[in-house]
Amino acid sequence: MFIKQTVKERTRSGKVPLHFCAESGSVQCLDLVLSMEPFLVNTQDEEGYTPLHLAVINGNKDAVRRLVTAGADLNCLDNEKHSLVHWATVCGEVEILNLLLSNGAPASTPDIHLAHPIHYAAQMCGTVNGVSGGSRARFKALSMA
């Protein structure tokens, strides 16, 4: 009972344990939490990130597959209306992008800047692994539209 209750607890940033499982890529952790509280699969934190967003951003292919299988919403948007396809594009995660699209994720959703994933793909063209400078640069790229 105690463990089942704690998997619903949120951090100050609004994350539940499932966010951390997805971020780290631990499929065993995802399975454990989802077996107790499957409704957490689409929980958004204060930035609007679902566990699936974090799995995509961190390039955790197995976690993405598991969350999609668990019924994660492929139409989810973060607070700046970035779709999963936006994030897979900016992070250079081609295999994840193909997985999302083959499972029905929308390919062309505008964000708050009215930029579609193709705009970010064009912006990233010619860079090594998306953007040099790591994840901070990737986040900056999504705000430069």
CSV table of N, CA and C in Angstrom, one decimal:
chain,number,residue,atom,x,y,z
A,1,MET,N,0.8,-1.2,0.0
A,1,MET,CA,0.0,0.0,0.0
A,1,MET,C,0.9,1.3,0.0
A,2,PHE,N,1.9,1.3,0.8
A,2,PHE,CA,2.8,2.4,0.9
A,2,PHE,C,3.4,2.7,-0.4
A,3,ILE,N,4.0,1.7,-1.0
A,3,ILE,CA,4.7,1.9,-2.3
A,3,ILE,C,3.7,2.4,-3.4
A,4,LYS,N,2.5,1.8,-3.4
A,4,LYS,CA,1.5,2.2,-4.4
A,4,LYS,C,1.1,3.7,-4.2
A,5,GLN,N,1.0,4.2,-2.9
A,5,GLN,CA,0.7,5.6,-2.7
A,5,GLN,C,1.9,6.5,-3.1
A,6,THR,N,3.1,6.1,-2.8
A,6,THR,CA,4.2,6.9,-3.1
A,6,THR,C,4.5,7.1,-4.6
A,7,VAL,N,4.1,6.2,-5.5
A,7,VAL,CA,4.3,6.3,-6.9
A,7,VAL,C,3.5,7.5,-7.5
A,8,LYS,N,2.5,7.9,-6.7
A,8,LYS,CA,1.7,9.1,-7.2
A,8,LYS,C,2.2,10.4,-6.7
A,9,GLU,N,3.2,10.4,-5.7
A,9,GLU,CA,3.7,11.6,-5.1
A,9,GLU,C,4.4,12.4,-6.2
A,10,ARG,N,4.3,13.7,-6.1
A,10,ARG,CA,5.0,14.6,-7.1
A,10,ARG,C,6.1,15.4,-6.4
A,11,THR,N,7.1,15.7,-7.2
A,11,THR,CA,8.2,16.6,-6.7
A,11,THR,C,7.7,18.1,-6.8
A,12,ARG,N,8.5,19.0,-6.4
A,12,ARG,CA,8.2,20.4,-6.6
A,12,ARG,C,8.0,20.8,-8.0
A,13,SER,N,8.6,20.1,-8.9
A,13,SER,CA,8.5,20.4,-10.4
A,13,SER,C,7.4,19.6,-11.0
A,14,GLY,N,6.6,18.9,-10.2
A,14,GLY,CA,5.4,18.2,-10.7
A,14,GLY,C,5.7,16.8,-11.2
A,15,LYS,N,6.9,16.3,-11.1
A,15,LYS,CA,7.2,15.0,-11.6
A,15,LYS,C,6.8,13.9,-10.7
A,16,VAL,N,6.3,12.8,-11.2
A,16,VAL,CA,6.0,11.6,-10.5
A,16,VAL,C,7.2,10.6,-10.8
A,17,PRO,N,7.3,9.5,-10.0
A,17,PRO,CA,8.4,8.6,-10.2
A,17,PRO,C,8.5,8.1,-11.7
A,18,LEU,N,7.4,8.0,-12.4
A,18,LEU,CA,7.4,7.5,-13.7
A,18,LEU,C,8.2,8.4,-14.6
A,19,HIS,N,8.2,9.7,-14.4
A,19,HIS,CA,9.0,10.6,-15.1
A,19,HIS,C,10.5,10.3,-15.0
A,20,PHE,N,10.9,9.9,-13.8
A,20,PHE,CA,12.3,9.6,-13.6
A,20,PHE,C,12.7,8.2,-14.2
A,21,CYS,N,11.8,7.3,-14.2
A,21,CYS,CA,12.0,6.0,-14.9
A,21,CYS,C,12.2,6.2,-16.3
A,22,ALA,N,11.4,7.0,-16.9
A,22,ALA,CA,11.4,7.3,-18.4
A,22,ALA,C,12.7,8.1,-18.7
A,23,GLU,N,13.1,9.0,-17.9
A,23,GLU,CA,14.2,9.8,-18.1
A,23,GLU,C,15.5,9.0,-18.1
A,24,SER,N,15.6,8.0,-17.1
A,24,SER,CA,16.7,7.2,-17.0
A,24,SER,C,16.7,6.0,-18.0
A,25,GLY,N,15.6,5.7,-18.6
A,25,GLY,CA,15.5,4.6,-19.5
A,25,GLY,C,15.2,3.3,-18.9
A,26,SER,N,14.9,3.2,-17.6
A,26,SER,CA,14.7,1.9,-17.0
A,26,SER,C,13.4,1.3,-17.3
A,27,VAL,N,13.3,0.3,-18.1
A,27,VAL,CA,12.1,-0.3,-18.5
A,27,VAL,C,11.5,-1.1,-17.3
A,28,GLN,N,12.4,-1.7,-16.5
A,28,GLN,CA,11.9,-2.4,-15.3
A,28,GLN,C,11.2,-1.5,-14.4
A,29,CYS,N,11.8,-0.3,-14.2
A,29,CYS,CA,11.1,0.7,-13.3
A,29,CYS,C,9.8,1.1,-13.9
A,30,LEU,N,9.8,1.4,-15.2
A,30,LEU,CA,8.5,1.7,-15.9
A,30,LEU,C,7.5,0.7,-15.7
A,31,ASP,N,7.9,-0.6,-15.9
A,31,ASP,CA,6.9,-1.7,-15.7
A,31,ASP,C,6.4,-1.8,-14.3
A,32,LEU,N,7.3,-1.6,-13.3
A,32,LEU,CA,6.8,-1.6,-11.9
A,32,LEU,C,5.8,-0.5,-11.6
A,33,VAL,N,6.1,0.7,-11.9
A,33,VAL,CA,5.2,1.8,-11.7
A,33,VAL,C,3.9,1.7,-12.4
A,34,LEU,N,4.0,1.3,-13.7
A,34,LEU,CA,2.8,1.2,-14.5
A,34,LEU,C,1.9,0.0,-14.0
A,35,SER,N,2.5,-1.0,-13.5
A,35,SER,CA,1.7,-2.1,-12.9
A,35,SER,C,0.9,-1.7,-11.7
A,36,MET,N,1.4,-0.7,-11.0
A,36,MET,CA,0.7,-0.2,-9.8
A,36,MET,C,-0.3,0.9,-10.2
A,37,GLU,N,0.1,1.8,-11.1
A,37,GLU,CA,-0.7,3.0,-11.4
A,37,GLU,C,-0.6,3.3,-12.9
A,38,PRO,N,-1.3,2.5,-13.7
A,38,PRO,CA,-1.2,2.7,-15.2
A,38,PRO,C,-1.6,4.1,-15.7
A,39,PHE,N,-2.5,4.8,-14.9
A,39,PHE,CA,-3.0,6.1,-15.3
A,39,PHE,C,-1.9,7.2,-15.3
A,40,LEU,N,-0.8,6.9,-14.7
A,40,LEU,CA,0.3,7.9,-14.6
A,40,LEU,C,1.0,8.1,-15.9
A,41,VAL,N,0.7,7.2,-16.9
A,41,VAL,CA,1.4,7.2,-18.2
A,41,VAL,C,1.4,8.6,-18.9
A,42,ASN,N,0.3,9.4,-18.7
A,42,ASN,CA,0.2,10.7,-19.3
A,42,ASN,C,0.3,11.9,-18.4
A,43,THR,N,0.9,11.6,-17.2
A,43,THR,CA,1.0,12.7,-16.2
A,43,THR,C,2.0,13.8,-16.7
A,44,GLN,N,1.6,15.0,-16.6
A,44,GLN,CA,2.5,16.1,-17.1
A,44,GLN,C,3.1,16.8,-15.8
A,45,ASP,N,4.4,17.2,-16.0
A,45,ASP,CA,5.0,18.0,-14.9
A,45,ASP,C,4.7,19.5,-15.2
A,46,GLU,N,5.4,20.3,-14.4
A,46,GLU,CA,5.1,21.8,-14.5
A,46,GLU,C,5.4,22.4,-15.9
A,47,GLU,N,6.3,21.7,-16.6
A,47,GLU,CA,6.7,22.2,-17.9
A,47,GLU,C,5.9,21.5,-19.0
A,48,GLY,N,5.0,20.7,-18.6
A,48,GLY,CA,4.1,20.0,-19.6
A,48,GLY,C,4.7,18.7,-20.1
A,49,TYR,N,5.8,18.3,-19.6
A,49,TYR,CA,6.4,17.1,-20.0
A,49,TYR,C,5.8,15.8,-19.4
A,50,THR,N,5.5,14.9,-20.3
A,50,THR,CA,5.0,13.6,-19.9
A,50,THR,C,6.2,12.7,-19.8
A,51,PRO,N,6.1,11.5,-19.1
A,51,PRO,CA,7.2,10.5,-19.2
A,51,PRO,C,7.7,10.3,-20.6
A,52,LEU,N,6.8,10.2,-21.5
A,52,LEU,CA,7.2,10.0,-22.9
A,52,LEU,C,8.0,11.1,-23.5
A,53,HIS,N,7.7,12.3,-23.2
A,53,HIS,CA,8.6,13.4,-23.6
A,53,HIS,C,10.0,13.2,-23.1
A,54,LEU,N,10.1,12.9,-21.8
A,54,LEU,CA,11.4,12.7,-21.2
A,54,LEU,C,12.2,11.5,-21.8
A,55,ALA,N,11.5,10.4,-22.1
A,55,ALA,CA,12.1,9.3,-22.8
A,55,ALA,C,12.6,9.7,-24.2
A,56,VAL,N,11.8,10.5,-24.9
A,56,VAL,CA,12.2,10.9,-26.2
A,56,VAL,C,13.4,11.8,-26.1
A,57,ILE,N,13.4,12.9,-25.3
A,57,ILE,CA,14.4,13.8,-25.1
A,57,ILE,C,15.7,13.2,-24.8
A,58,ASN,N,15.7,12.2,-23.9
A,58,ASN,CA,16.9,11.5,-23.5
A,58,ASN,C,17.3,10.3,-24.4
A,59,GLY,N,16.6,10.1,-25.4
A,59,GLY,CA,17.0,9.1,-26.4
A,59,GLY,C,16.8,7.6,-25.9
A,60,ASN,N,15.9,7.4,-25.0
A,60,ASN,CA,15.7,6.1,-24.4
A,60,ASN,C,14.7,5.3,-25.2
A,61,LYS,N,15.2,4.7,-26.3
A,61,LYS,CA,14.3,4.0,-27.2
A,61,LYS,C,13.4,2.9,-26.6
A,62,ASP,N,14.0,2.1,-25.7
A,62,ASP,CA,13.2,1.0,-25.1
A,62,ASP,C,12.1,1.6,-24.2
A,63,ALA,N,12.4,2.7,-23.5
A,63,ALA,CA,11.4,3.3,-22.7
A,63,ALA,C,10.3,3.9,-23.5
A,64,VAL,N,10.7,4.5,-24.7
A,64,VAL,CA,9.7,5.0,-25.6
A,64,VAL,C,8.8,3.9,-26.1
A,65,ARG,N,9.3,2.8,-26.5
A,65,ARG,CA,8.5,1.6,-26.9
A,65,ARG,C,7.6,1.2,-25.8
A,66,ARG,N,8.1,1.1,-24.6
A,66,ARG,CA,7.3,0.6,-23.5
A,66,ARG,C,6.1,1.6,-23.2
A,67,LEU,N,6.4,2.9,-23.2
A,67,LEU,CA,5.4,3.9,-22.9
A,67,LEU,C,4.3,3.9,-24.0
A,68,VAL,N,4.7,3.7,-25.3
A,68,VAL,CA,3.8,3.7,-26.4
A,68,VAL,C,2.9,2.5,-26.2
A,69,THR,N,3.5,1.3,-25.9
A,69,THR,CA,2.7,0.1,-25.6
A,69,THR,C,1.7,0.3,-24.5
A,70,ALA,N,2.1,1.0,-23.5
A,70,ALA,CA,1.3,1.3,-22.3
A,70,ALA,C,0.2,2.3,-22.6
A,71,GLY,N,0.1,2.8,-23.8
A,71,GLY,CA,-1.0,3.7,-24.1
A,71,GLY,C,-0.7,5.2,-23.9
A,72,ALA,N,0.6,5.6,-23.9
A,72,ALA,CA,1.0,7.0,-23.8
A,72,ALA,C,0.4,7.8,-25.0
A,73,ASP,N,-0.1,9.0,-24.7
A,73,ASP,CA,-0.7,9.9,-25.7
A,73,ASP,C,0.3,10.4,-26.6
A,74,LEU,N,0.3,10.0,-27.9
A,74,LEU,CA,1.2,10.4,-28.9
A,74,LEU,C,0.9,11.8,-29.4
A,75,ASN,N,-0.2,12.4,-29.0
A,75,ASN,CA,-0.6,13.8,-29.3
A,75,ASN,C,-0.2,14.8,-28.3
A,76,CYS,N,0.5,14.4,-27.2
A,76,CYS,CA,0.7,15.3,-26.1
A,76,CYS,C,1.7,16.4,-26.5
A,77,LEU,N,1.5,17.5,-25.9
A,77,LEU,CA,2.3,18.7,-26.1
A,77,LEU,C,2.8,19.3,-24.8
A,78,ASP,N,4.0,19.8,-24.8
A,78,ASP,CA,4.5,20.5,-23.6
A,78,ASP,C,3.9,21.9,-23.5
A,79,ASN,N,4.4,22.7,-22.5
A,79,ASN,CA,3.8,24.0,-22.3
A,79,ASN,C,4.0,25.0,-23.5
A,80,GLU,N,5.0,24.7,-24.3
A,80,GLU,CA,5.3,25.5,-25.4
A,80,GLU,C,4.8,24.9,-26.7
A,81,LYS,N,3.9,23.9,-26.5
A,81,LYS,CA,3.3,23.2,-27.6
A,81,LYS,C,4.2,22.4,-28.5
A,82,HIS,N,5.4,22.0,-27.9
A,82,HIS,CA,6.3,21.1,-28.7
A,82,HIS,C,5.7,19.7,-28.6
A,83,SER,N,5.6,19.1,-29.7
A,83,SER,CA,5.2,17.7,-29.8
A,83,SER,C,6.3,16.7,-29.6
A,84,LEU,N,6.0,15.5,-29.5
A,84,LEU,CA,7.0,14.4,-29.4
A,84,LEU,C,7.9,14.4,-30.6
A,85,VAL,N,7.3,14.7,-31.8
A,85,VAL,CA,8.0,14.7,-33.0
A,85,VAL,C,9.0,15.9,-33.1
A,86,HIS,N,8.6,17.1,-32.5
A,86,HIS,CA,9.5,18.2,-32.4
A,86,HIS,C,10.7,17.8,-31.6
A,87,TRP,N,10.5,17.1,-30.5
A,87,TRP,CA,11.6,16.7,-29.6
A,87,TRP,C,12.5,15.7,-30.3
A,88,ALA,N,11.9,14.7,-30.9
A,88,ALA,CA,12.7,13.6,-31.6
A,88,ALA,C,13.6,14.3,-32.7
A,89,THR,N,13.0,15.2,-33.4
A,89,THR,CA,13.7,15.9,-34.4
A,89,THR,C,14.9,16.7,-33.9
A,90,VAL,N,14.6,17.6,-32.9
A,90,VAL,CA,15.7,18.4,-32.4
A,90,VAL,C,16.8,17.6,-31.7
A,91,CYS,N,16.4,16.5,-31.1
A,91,CYS,CA,17.4,15.7,-30.4
A,91,CYS,C,18.1,14.7,-31.3
A,92,GLY,N,17.7,14.7,-32.6
A,92,GLY,CA,18.4,13.8,-33.6
A,92,GLY,C,18.1,12.3,-33.4
A,93,GLU,N,17.0,12.0,-32.8
A,93,GLU,CA,16.6,10.6,-32.5
A,93,GLU,C,15.8,10.1,-33.7
A,94,VAL,N,16.4,9.7,-34.8
A,94,VAL,CA,15.8,9.2,-36.0
A,94,VAL,C,15.0,7.9,-35.7
A,95,GLU,N,15.5,7.0,-35.0
A,95,GLU,CA,14.8,5.7,-34.7
A,95,GLU,C,13.6,6.0,-33.9
A,96,ILE,N,13.7,6.8,-32.9
A,96,ILE,CA,12.5,7.2,-32.1
A,96,ILE,C,11.5,7.9,-32.9
A,97,LEU,N,12.0,8.8,-33.8
A,97,LEU,CA,11.1,9.6,-34.7
A,97,LEU,C,10.3,8.6,-35.5
A,98,ASN,N,10.9,7.6,-36.1
A,98,ASN,CA,10.2,6.6,-36.9
A,98,ASN,C,9.3,5.8,-36.1
A,99,LEU,N,9.6,5.5,-34.9
A,99,LEU,CA,8.7,4.7,-34.0
A,99,LEU,C,7.5,5.5,-33.7
A,100,LEU,N,7.7,6.8,-33.4
A,100,LEU,CA,6.5,7.7,-33.1
A,100,LEU,C,5.6,7.8,-34.3
A,101,LEU,N,6.2,8.1,-35.4
A,101,LEU,CA,5.4,8.3,-36.6
A,101,LEU,C,4.6,7.0,-37.0
A,102,SER,N,5.3,5.8,-36.9
A,102,SER,CA,4.7,4.6,-37.3
A,102,SER,C,3.6,4.2,-36.3
A,103,ASN,N,3.5,4.8,-35.2
A,103,ASN,CA,2.5,4.5,-34.2
A,103,ASN,C,1.4,5.6,-34.2
A,104,GLY,N,1.5,6.5,-35.1
A,104,GLY,CA,0.4,7.5,-35.3
A,104,GLY,C,0.7,8.9,-34.7
A,105,ALA,N,1.9,9.2,-34.3
A,105,ALA,CA,2.1,10.6,-33.8
A,105,ALA,C,2.0,11.5,-34.9
A,106,PRO,N,1.4,12.7,-34.7
A,106,PRO,CA,1.2,13.7,-35.7
A,106,PRO,C,2.6,14.3,-36.2
A,107,ALA,N,2.8,14.3,-37.5
A,107,ALA,CA,4.1,14.8,-38.0
A,107,ALA,C,4.2,16.3,-38.1
A,108,SER,N,3.1,17.0,-38.1
A,108,SER,CA,3.2,18.4,-38.4
A,108,SER,C,2.3,19.2,-37.5
A,109,THR,N,2.7,19.4,-36.3
A,109,THR,CA,2.0,20.2,-35.3
A,109,THR,C,2.8,21.5,-35.0
A,110,PRO,N,2.2,22.7,-35.1
A,110,PRO,CA,2.9,23.9,-34.8
A,110,PRO,C,3.1,24.1,-33.3
A,111,ASP,N,4.2,24.7,-32.9
A,111,ASP,CA,4.4,25.0,-31.5
A,111,ASP,C,3.9,26.5,-31.3
A,112,ILE,N,4.3,27.1,-30.2
A,112,ILE,CA,3.8,28.4,-29.9
A,112,ILE,C,4.5,29.5,-30.8
A,113,HIS,N,5.6,29.1,-31.4
A,113,HIS,CA,6.2,30.0,-32.4
A,113,HIS,C,5.7,29.7,-33.8
A,114,LEU,N,4.7,28.9,-33.9
A,114,LEU,CA,4.1,28.4,-35.2
A,114,LEU,C,5.1,27.7,-36.1
A,115,ALA,N,6.2,27.1,-35.4
A,115,ALA,CA,7.2,26.3,-36.1
A,115,ALA,C,6.8,24.8,-36.0
A,116,HIS,N,6.9,24.2,-37.2
A,116,HIS,CA,6.6,22.7,-37.3
A,116,HIS,C,7.9,22.0,-37.1
A,117,PRO,N,7.8,20.7,-36.9
A,117,PRO,CA,9.1,19.9,-36.8
A,117,PRO,C,10.0,20.1,-38.0
A,118,ILE,N,9.5,20.2,-39.2
A,118,ILE,CA,10.3,20.4,-40.4
A,118,ILE,C,11.1,21.6,-40.3
A,119,HIS,N,10.6,22.7,-39.6
A,119,HIS,CA,11.4,23.9,-39.5
A,119,HIS,C,12.6,23.6,-38.6
A,120,TYR,N,12.4,22.9,-37.6
A,120,TYR,CA,13.6,22.6,-36.7
A,120,TYR,C,14.6,21.6,-37.4
A,121,ALA,N,14.0,20.7,-38.2
A,121,ALA,CA,14.9,19.8,-39.0
A,121,ALA,C,15.8,20.6,-39.9
A,122,ALA,N,15.2,21.6,-40.6
A,122,ALA,CA,16.0,22.5,-41.5
A,122,ALA,C,17.0,23.3,-40.7
A,123,GLN,N,16.6,23.8,-39.6
A,123,GLN,CA,17.5,24.6,-38.7
A,123,GLN,C,18.7,23.7,-38.3
A,124,MET,N,18.5,22.5,-38.0
A,124,MET,CA,19.5,21.6,-37.5
A,124,MET,C,20.4,21.0,-38.6
A,125,CYS,N,20.0,21.2,-39.9
A,125,CYS,CA,20.7,20.6,-41.0
A,125,CYS,C,22.1,21.0,-41.0
A,126,GLY,N,23.0,20.0,-41.1
A,126,GLY,CA,24.4,20.3,-41.2
A,126,GLY,C,25.1,20.3,-39.9
A,127,THR,N,24.4,20.2,-38.8
A,127,THR,CA,25.1,20.1,-37.5
A,127,THR,C,25.3,18.7,-37.1
A,128,VAL,N,26.3,18.4,-36.2
A,128,VAL,CA,26.6,17.1,-35.8
A,128,VAL,C,25.7,16.7,-34.7
A,129,ASN,N,24.9,15.6,-34.8
A,129,ASN,CA,24.0,15.1,-33.7
A,129,ASN,C,23.0,16.2,-33.3
A,130,GLY,N,22.4,16.9,-34.2
A,130,GLY,CA,21.4,17.9,-33.9
A,130,GLY,C,22.1,19.2,-33.6
A,131,VAL,N,22.6,19.5,-32.5
A,131,VAL,CA,23.2,20.7,-32.1
A,131,VAL,C,24.4,20.5,-31.3
A,132,SER,N,25.5,21.2,-31.5
A,132,SER,CA,26.6,21.1,-30.6
A,132,SER,C,26.3,21.9,-29.4
A,133,GLY,N,26.9,21.4,-28.3
A,133,GLY,CA,26.6,22.1,-27.0
A,133,GLY,C,25.7,21.4,-26.1
A,134,GLY,N,25.3,20.2,-26.4
A,134,GLY,CA,24.5,19.4,-25.5
A,134,GLY,C,23.0,19.8,-25.4
A,135,SER,N,22.4,19.3,-24.3
A,135,SER,CA,20.9,19.4,-24.2
A,135,SER,C,20.5,20.9,-24.0
A,136,ARG,N,21.3,21.7,-23.4
A,136,ARG,CA,20.9,23.1,-23.2
A,136,ARG,C,20.7,23.8,-24.6
A,137,ALA,N,21.7,23.4,-25.5
A,137,ALA,CA,21.6,24.0,-26.9
A,137,ALA,C,20.3,23.5,-27.6
A,138,ARG,N,20.0,22.2,-27.3
A,138,ARG,CA,18.8,21.6,-27.9
A,138,ARG,C,17.5,22.4,-27.5
A,139,PHE,N,17.5,22.6,-26.2
A,139,PHE,CA,16.3,23.4,-25.6
A,139,PHE,C,16.3,24.8,-26.2
A,140,LYS,N,17.4,25.4,-26.4
A,140,LYS,CA,17.5,26.7,-27.0
A,140,LYS,C,17.0,26.7,-28.4
A,141,ALA,N,17.3,25.6,-29.1
A,141,ALA,CA,16.9,25.5,-30.5
A,141,ALA,C,15.4,25.5,-30.6
A,142,LEU,N,14.7,25.0,-29.7
A,142,LEU,CA,13.2,24.9,-29.7
A,142,LEU,C,12.6,26.3,-29.4
A,143,SER,N,13.4,27.2,-28.9
A,143,SER,CA,12.8,28.5,-28.6
A,143,SER,C,13.3,29.6,-29.6
A,144,MET,N,14.0,29.2,-30.6
A,144,MET,CA,14.5,30.1,-31.6
A,144,MET,C,13.7,30.2,-32.8
A,145,ALA,N,12.6,29.6,-32.9
A,145,ALA,CA,11.8,29.6,-34.2
A,145,ALA,C,11.4,31.0,-34.6
